[in-house]
C-alpha positions as a printed Julia matrix, in Angstrom:
382×3 Matrix{Float64}:
    0.17   -0.25   -0.32
    1.28    3.53   -0.64
    0.84    6.69    1.37
   -1.67    9.3     0.86
    0.45   12.33    1.82
    4.14   11.2     1.04
    5.43    8.54   -1.63
    4.3     7.38   -4.56
    2.04    4.45   -5.31
    4.04    1.48   -5.89
    4.59    0.72   -9.58
    3.44   -2.72   -9.76
    0.16   -4.33   -7.51
   -3.15   -3.21   -7.89
   -4.34   -0.11   -5.97
   -5.93   -0.71   -2.8
   -7.99    1.82   -0.23
   -6.72    1.33    2.89
   -9.79   -0.48    4.21
   -9.24    2.04    7.8
  -10.64    4.94    6.62
  -14.06    3.01    5.17
  -14.41    0.84    7.53
  -14.34   -2.3     4.27
  -11.68   -2.66    2.06
  -12.46   -1.71   -2.07
  -12.0    -3.73   -5.16
   -8.94   -3.8    -6.49
  -10.24   -2.54   -9.75
  -11.83    0.55   -8.29
   -8.69    2.76   -7.74
   -7.7     2.21  -11.19
   -8.97    5.08  -12.78
   -7.39    7.55  -10.33
   -4.1     6.07  -10.3
   -3.2     9.48  -12.09
   -4.96   11.96  -10.21
   -3.64   10.44   -6.84
    0.32   11.12   -8.15
   -0.28   14.38   -7.42
   -0.65   15.17   -3.88
   -2.92   18.46   -4.16
   -5.74   16.42   -6.04
   -5.33   13.56   -3.54
   -6.08   15.54   -0.52
   -9.18   17.19   -2.24
  -10.7    14.48   -4.12
  -10.06   11.63   -1.34
  -12.56   12.58    1.37
  -15.18   13.08   -2.14
  -14.19    9.31   -2.81
  -15.26    8.13    0.9
  -18.53    9.89    1.33
  -19.64    8.62   -2.06
  -18.66    4.6    -1.26
  -19.98    5.23    2.24
  -23.19    6.4     0.79
  -23.5     3.32   -1.7
  -22.71    1.06    0.89
  -25.41    2.64    2.99
  -28.64    0.5     3.95
  -31.43    2.09    1.92
  -34.81    3.45    3.98
  -37.51    0.99    3.69
  -39.9     2.23    1.09
  -43.45    2.77    2.86
  -47.18    3.15    1.14
  -50.07    5.53    2.26
  -52.68    3.07    3.04
  -55.69    4.35    1.19
  -59.85    4.2     0.59
  -60.44    1.94   -3.04
  -63.71    0.09   -3.95
  -63.77   -3.64   -3.61
  -65.63   -5.35   -6.32
  -66.08   -9.16   -5.56
  -67.74  -12.5    -7.38
  -68.7   -15.81   -5.41
  -70.0   -19.16   -7.16
  -72.37  -21.13   -4.85
  -74.53  -24.14   -5.19
  -78.46  -23.06   -4.71
  -81.79  -24.7    -4.72
  -85.32  -24.0    -5.52
  -87.03  -24.12   -2.33
  -91.02  -24.17   -1.34
  -92.9   -21.78    1.38
  -95.01  -23.34    3.76
  -98.64  -22.97    3.1
 -100.83  -20.92    5.32
 -103.76  -22.34    6.85
 -106.67  -19.79    7.18
 -108.41  -19.65   10.71
 -111.14  -18.99   12.6
 -110.79  -16.55   15.49
 -113.53  -16.82   17.19
 -116.79  -18.7    17.34
 -119.7   -18.4    15.17
 -121.7   -19.52   12.04
 -119.64  -19.5     8.88
 -121.15  -17.06    6.19
 -120.36  -15.42    2.69
 -117.84  -18.32    1.88
 -117.94  -19.44   -1.61
 -114.14  -20.29   -2.44
 -113.57  -23.23   -3.59
 -109.87  -25.65   -4.58
 -107.91  -23.67   -7.56
 -109.36  -20.21   -6.58
 -106.91  -17.25   -5.91
 -107.23  -14.83   -3.42
 -105.34  -11.56   -3.05
 -104.1   -10.93    0.48
 -106.3    -8.93    2.63
 -109.66   -9.95    0.34
 -112.72  -10.89    2.12
 -113.67  -14.85    1.73
 -115.83  -14.75    4.6
 -118.08  -14.21    8.1
 -118.4   -15.45   11.58
 -121.5   -14.53   12.6
 -122.74  -15.24   16.15
 -125.99  -13.7    18.4
 -123.51  -11.99   20.47
 -121.12  -10.97   17.86
 -124.51   -9.34   16.08
 -125.91   -7.87   18.77
 -122.51   -6.46   20.5
 -121.86   -4.84   16.64
 -125.14   -3.69   16.67
 -124.26   -1.79   20.19
 -120.89   -0.6    18.51
 -122.44    0.66   15.31
 -125.06    2.89   17.42
 -122.8     3.79   19.59
 -120.17    5.4    16.83
 -123.03    7.37   14.91
 -124.25    8.86   18.22
 -120.53   10.32   18.73
 -120.5    11.48   15.15
 -123.04   13.52   16.01
 -122.11   14.77   19.03
 -118.91   16.25   17.27
 -120.7    17.37   14.78
 -122.88   19.96   16.83
 -119.82   20.69   19.31
 -118.28   21.78   15.88
 -121.04   24.12   14.48
 -121.4    25.6    18.14
 -117.96   26.32   18.48
 -118.28   28.33   15.05
 -121.03   29.88   16.26
 -119.45   31.07   19.41
 -116.37   32.22   17.98
 -118.17   34.67   15.21
 -120.13   36.16   17.94
 -116.69   36.89   20.32
 -115.73   39.05   17.36
 -119.1    40.83   17.52
 -118.3    40.93   21.22
 -121.51   38.79   22.39
 -119.47   36.19   23.71
 -116.26   35.63   25.86
 -113.25   33.86   25.47
 -114.39   31.75   28.78
 -117.36   30.24   26.44
 -114.87   29.58   23.79
 -112.48   27.56   25.82
 -115.06   25.86   27.45
 -116.57   24.77   23.67
 -113.16   23.84   22.63
 -112.92   21.21   25.37
 -116.46   19.98   25.55
 -115.39   19.78   20.96
 -111.97   18.11   22.55
 -113.89   15.52   24.68
 -116.5    13.91   22.04
 -113.57   13.6    19.16
 -111.94   11.83   21.63
 -114.94    9.57   22.24
 -115.73    9.5    19.41
 -112.25    7.8    18.62
 -112.61    5.21   20.88
 -115.83    4.2    19.24
 -114.26    3.93   16.08
 -111.65    1.88   17.4
 -114.34   -0.72   19.18
 -116.18   -0.6    15.83
 -113.12   -2.23   14.05
 -112.6    -4.49   16.64
 -115.74   -5.79   16.71
 -115.76   -6.01   12.48
 -112.45   -6.95   12.08
 -113.42  -10.41   14.81
 -116.09  -11.46   12.38
 -114.23  -10.72    9.0
 -112.24  -13.46    7.28
 -109.78  -12.47    5.56
 -106.86  -13.98    3.14
 -103.29  -13.41    5.02
 -101.54  -13.65    1.7
 -101.69  -14.32   -1.96
 -102.5   -17.23   -3.33
 -103.88  -20.26   -4.45
 -106.68  -22.08   -2.3
 -105.02  -25.94   -2.25
 -107.81  -27.36    0.34
 -110.85  -26.7     1.83
 -111.29  -27.61    5.34
 -115.29  -25.8     6.41
 -118.02  -24.68    4.03
 -121.1   -22.52    4.46
 -123.46  -22.66    7.25
 -120.65  -24.44    9.65
 -120.47  -23.56   12.98
 -116.53  -22.33   13.69
 -114.8   -22.55   17.15
 -111.78  -19.88   17.11
 -108.23  -21.58   15.82
 -110.58  -24.11   13.13
 -109.26  -24.6    10.1
 -111.28  -23.12    7.09
 -108.83  -23.55    4.09
 -105.0   -23.68    2.9
 -103.33  -20.93    0.74
 -100.02  -21.64   -1.32
  -98.75  -18.16   -1.78
  -97.64  -16.91   -4.56
  -94.45  -15.91   -3.25
  -93.69  -19.26   -2.09
  -91.04  -20.3    -4.31
  -87.89  -18.48   -3.08
  -83.98  -19.66   -4.11
  -81.67  -20.61   -1.09
  -77.86  -21.31   -1.09
  -75.61  -22.2     1.63
  -71.86  -19.97    2.32
  -69.35  -20.77    5.52
  -67.32  -18.26    7.21
  -66.43  -14.67    5.99
  -68.17  -15.18    2.98
  -71.54  -15.13    4.68
  -70.78  -11.4     5.91
  -70.1   -10.45    2.75
  -72.87  -10.62    1.18
  -75.71   -8.16    1.84
  -79.38   -7.74    1.39
  -79.44   -6.34   -2.8
  -76.36   -8.2    -4.1
  -77.86   -9.17   -7.3
  -76.36  -12.24  -10.05
  -77.47  -15.29  -11.93
  -78.65  -18.39  -11.17
  -78.08  -21.75  -13.96
  -80.73  -24.51  -13.36
  -79.13  -27.43  -13.7
  -82.19  -29.79  -15.16
  -82.59  -26.82  -17.92
  -79.93  -24.62  -18.27
  -81.59  -21.38  -17.98
  -80.42  -18.66  -16.58
  -82.79  -16.26  -14.35
  -81.53  -13.03  -12.63
  -81.86  -13.05   -8.8
  -80.91  -10.81   -6.01
  -80.81  -11.45   -2.3
  -82.99  -10.96   -0.14
  -81.66  -11.41    3.25
  -78.93  -13.57    5.0
  -78.53  -15.18    8.53
  -76.5   -17.95   10.28
  -77.43  -21.45   10.7
  -77.85  -22.29   14.59
  -77.43  -25.32   13.88
  -74.41  -25.2    12.58
  -71.16  -22.87   13.0
  -69.94  -20.72   10.51
  -72.61  -21.85    7.96
  -74.94  -19.22    6.77
  -78.44  -19.4     4.73
  -79.25  -17.31    1.55
  -82.56  -16.54    0.56
  -83.03  -14.9    -2.8
  -85.46  -13.89   -5.23
  -86.56  -13.7    -9.03
  -85.47   -9.85  -10.0
  -88.29  -10.46  -12.75
  -90.89  -12.27  -12.22
  -93.12  -14.66  -13.22
  -90.5   -17.34  -13.35
  -91.68  -20.67  -14.03
  -89.05  -22.91  -11.58
  -90.27  -25.82   -9.54
  -89.48  -27.1    -6.02
  -86.17  -28.86   -5.51
  -84.27  -27.61   -8.83
  -81.16  -26.74   -8.03
  -78.26  -25.08   -9.9
  -75.01  -22.77   -9.63
  -75.14  -19.01   -8.46
  -73.32  -16.63   -9.07
  -72.95  -13.6    -7.0
  -71.71   -9.95   -7.56
  -71.1    -8.64   -4.48
  -71.62   -4.7    -4.33
  -68.52   -2.53   -4.3
  -67.82   -1.04   -1.29
  -64.77    1.33    0.1
  -62.18   -0.28    1.87
  -58.42    0.56    2.97
  -56.36   -0.99    0.61
  -52.43   -1.73    0.66
  -49.86   -3.66   -2.04
  -49.97   -7.01   -1.65
  -46.35   -6.87   -0.64
  -46.81   -5.0     2.39
  -48.57   -7.9     4.1
  -46.81  -10.51    5.73
  -48.12  -14.4     6.99
  -47.07  -15.56   10.44
  -48.53  -18.63   11.54
  -51.53  -18.5    10.11
  -51.57  -14.37   10.94
  -51.83  -11.73    8.53
  -49.54   -8.77    9.47
  -48.12   -4.8     8.25
  -45.41   -2.77    9.37
  -46.62    0.36   10.13
  -44.45    3.49   10.97
  -45.84    4.57   13.87
  -43.89    7.42   15.63
  -40.98    6.83   13.0
  -40.6     3.35   13.71
  -41.19    0.34   12.02
  -44.03   -1.81   14.06
  -45.5    -5.13   13.56
  -49.49   -4.69   13.21
  -51.82   -7.2    13.0
  -54.68   -6.94   10.61
  -57.69   -9.16    9.27
  -57.87   -9.29    5.39
  -61.05   -9.25    3.27
  -60.07   -9.81   -0.2
  -56.68  -10.06   -2.81
  -56.99   -9.05   -6.0
  -54.32   -8.48   -8.52
  -51.57   -7.09   -6.18
  -53.99   -5.54   -4.25
  -54.92   -6.61   -0.52
  -58.33   -5.15    1.4
  -58.2    -4.56    4.91
  -61.27   -5.31    6.92
  -59.69   -4.68   10.32
  -56.47   -3.1    11.79
  -55.27   -0.1     9.08
  -56.91    3.22    8.94
  -56.41    5.64    5.63
  -53.38    7.5     5.83
  -51.59    5.15    7.36
  -47.93    4.0     6.15
  -47.11    1.05    5.66
  -43.56   -0.31    4.69
  -44.12   -2.31    1.45
  -40.7    -3.11    0.3
  -38.66   -5.93    2.47
  -41.29   -6.01    5.09
  -40.71   -9.58    5.85
  -37.08   -8.73    6.38
  -38.3    -6.31    8.65
  -41.01   -8.16   10.49
  -38.05  -11.38   11.32
  -35.3    -8.58   11.96
  -35.82   -8.53   15.71
  -36.75  -12.26   16.11
  -32.81  -13.27   14.27
  -30.97  -10.18   16.18
  -32.08  -12.12   19.31
  -31.54  -15.73   18.03
  -28.5   -17.49   19.04
  -27.68  -20.99   18.0
  -27.76  -23.78   20.86
  -24.67  -24.73   22.83
């Protein structure tokens, strides 16, 4: 080696920078282009600190590359097995005792929801309803009377022939009569409702259990209705997919038997109490009518509605013992943070829990940083 202040480099052999100046030896080729420059003492003195700084910067470890967590839209598609199921038929029963009248339905007839299909008549119910109707009519007359009286008194008050006390008295009497009328109306409606037989749902009559003139007791069956909306599609899913699906998600059902496609949408989804982790998904046709039949099955493809979730490049994720982690920059230090993963698509990962928009995470060398602390404390067994 040669001195940097006196003498000249040896004539033979490669030039080598003293290792004590920069902390490590350089390649023998690294100083070859500078041999003639170092022969000049002044240039040696000026260039050597610059060269040492450049080499040190090149040897320094680069800063980890970080990424600001951002919200990105997530849209997913799922494929499930689905089957057409039928709802239970609805039994129409008497809600009071009485004789069935005005009933003329036969098997095959169609009814609308709320349609009156008969009455239940009994001496007691007829007398009670007649008395309630009479009381209601009298209360209506009282209200009309007090309204006319109040209008007249108000006119006289303007003409100074009545006092404020007269107006207040009649206002109170009108209010009392209106309250009695409201109570009488509710009582009469209840009696009428009790005697009427109304179809609870729209559908088709599939069985007749009683006929015109029969005397019925409370709860006795009259007819059976198969609801029009009695067929729907049911799919099952497991785990996180049950959380992702929501009412309004849409898709296509392809029947295995016929190959036809039916547009459907999710109505509800709920966990199965008998099997933890399983979810039931109920769907209805997007357009009606649909000619499908109970037991028909096939593939269901659903598109989950787009939603905004925090997202990071997938290179930021670290999998350790079945748990996902990221190295988040907190107070200037890369710190392991556990996250819950929602989905991964095309190099991006959406985070359900653990990160918020604006957080800084390492995306280059995150795995090495995560294991750095472990390796620094590890020692081979004796």
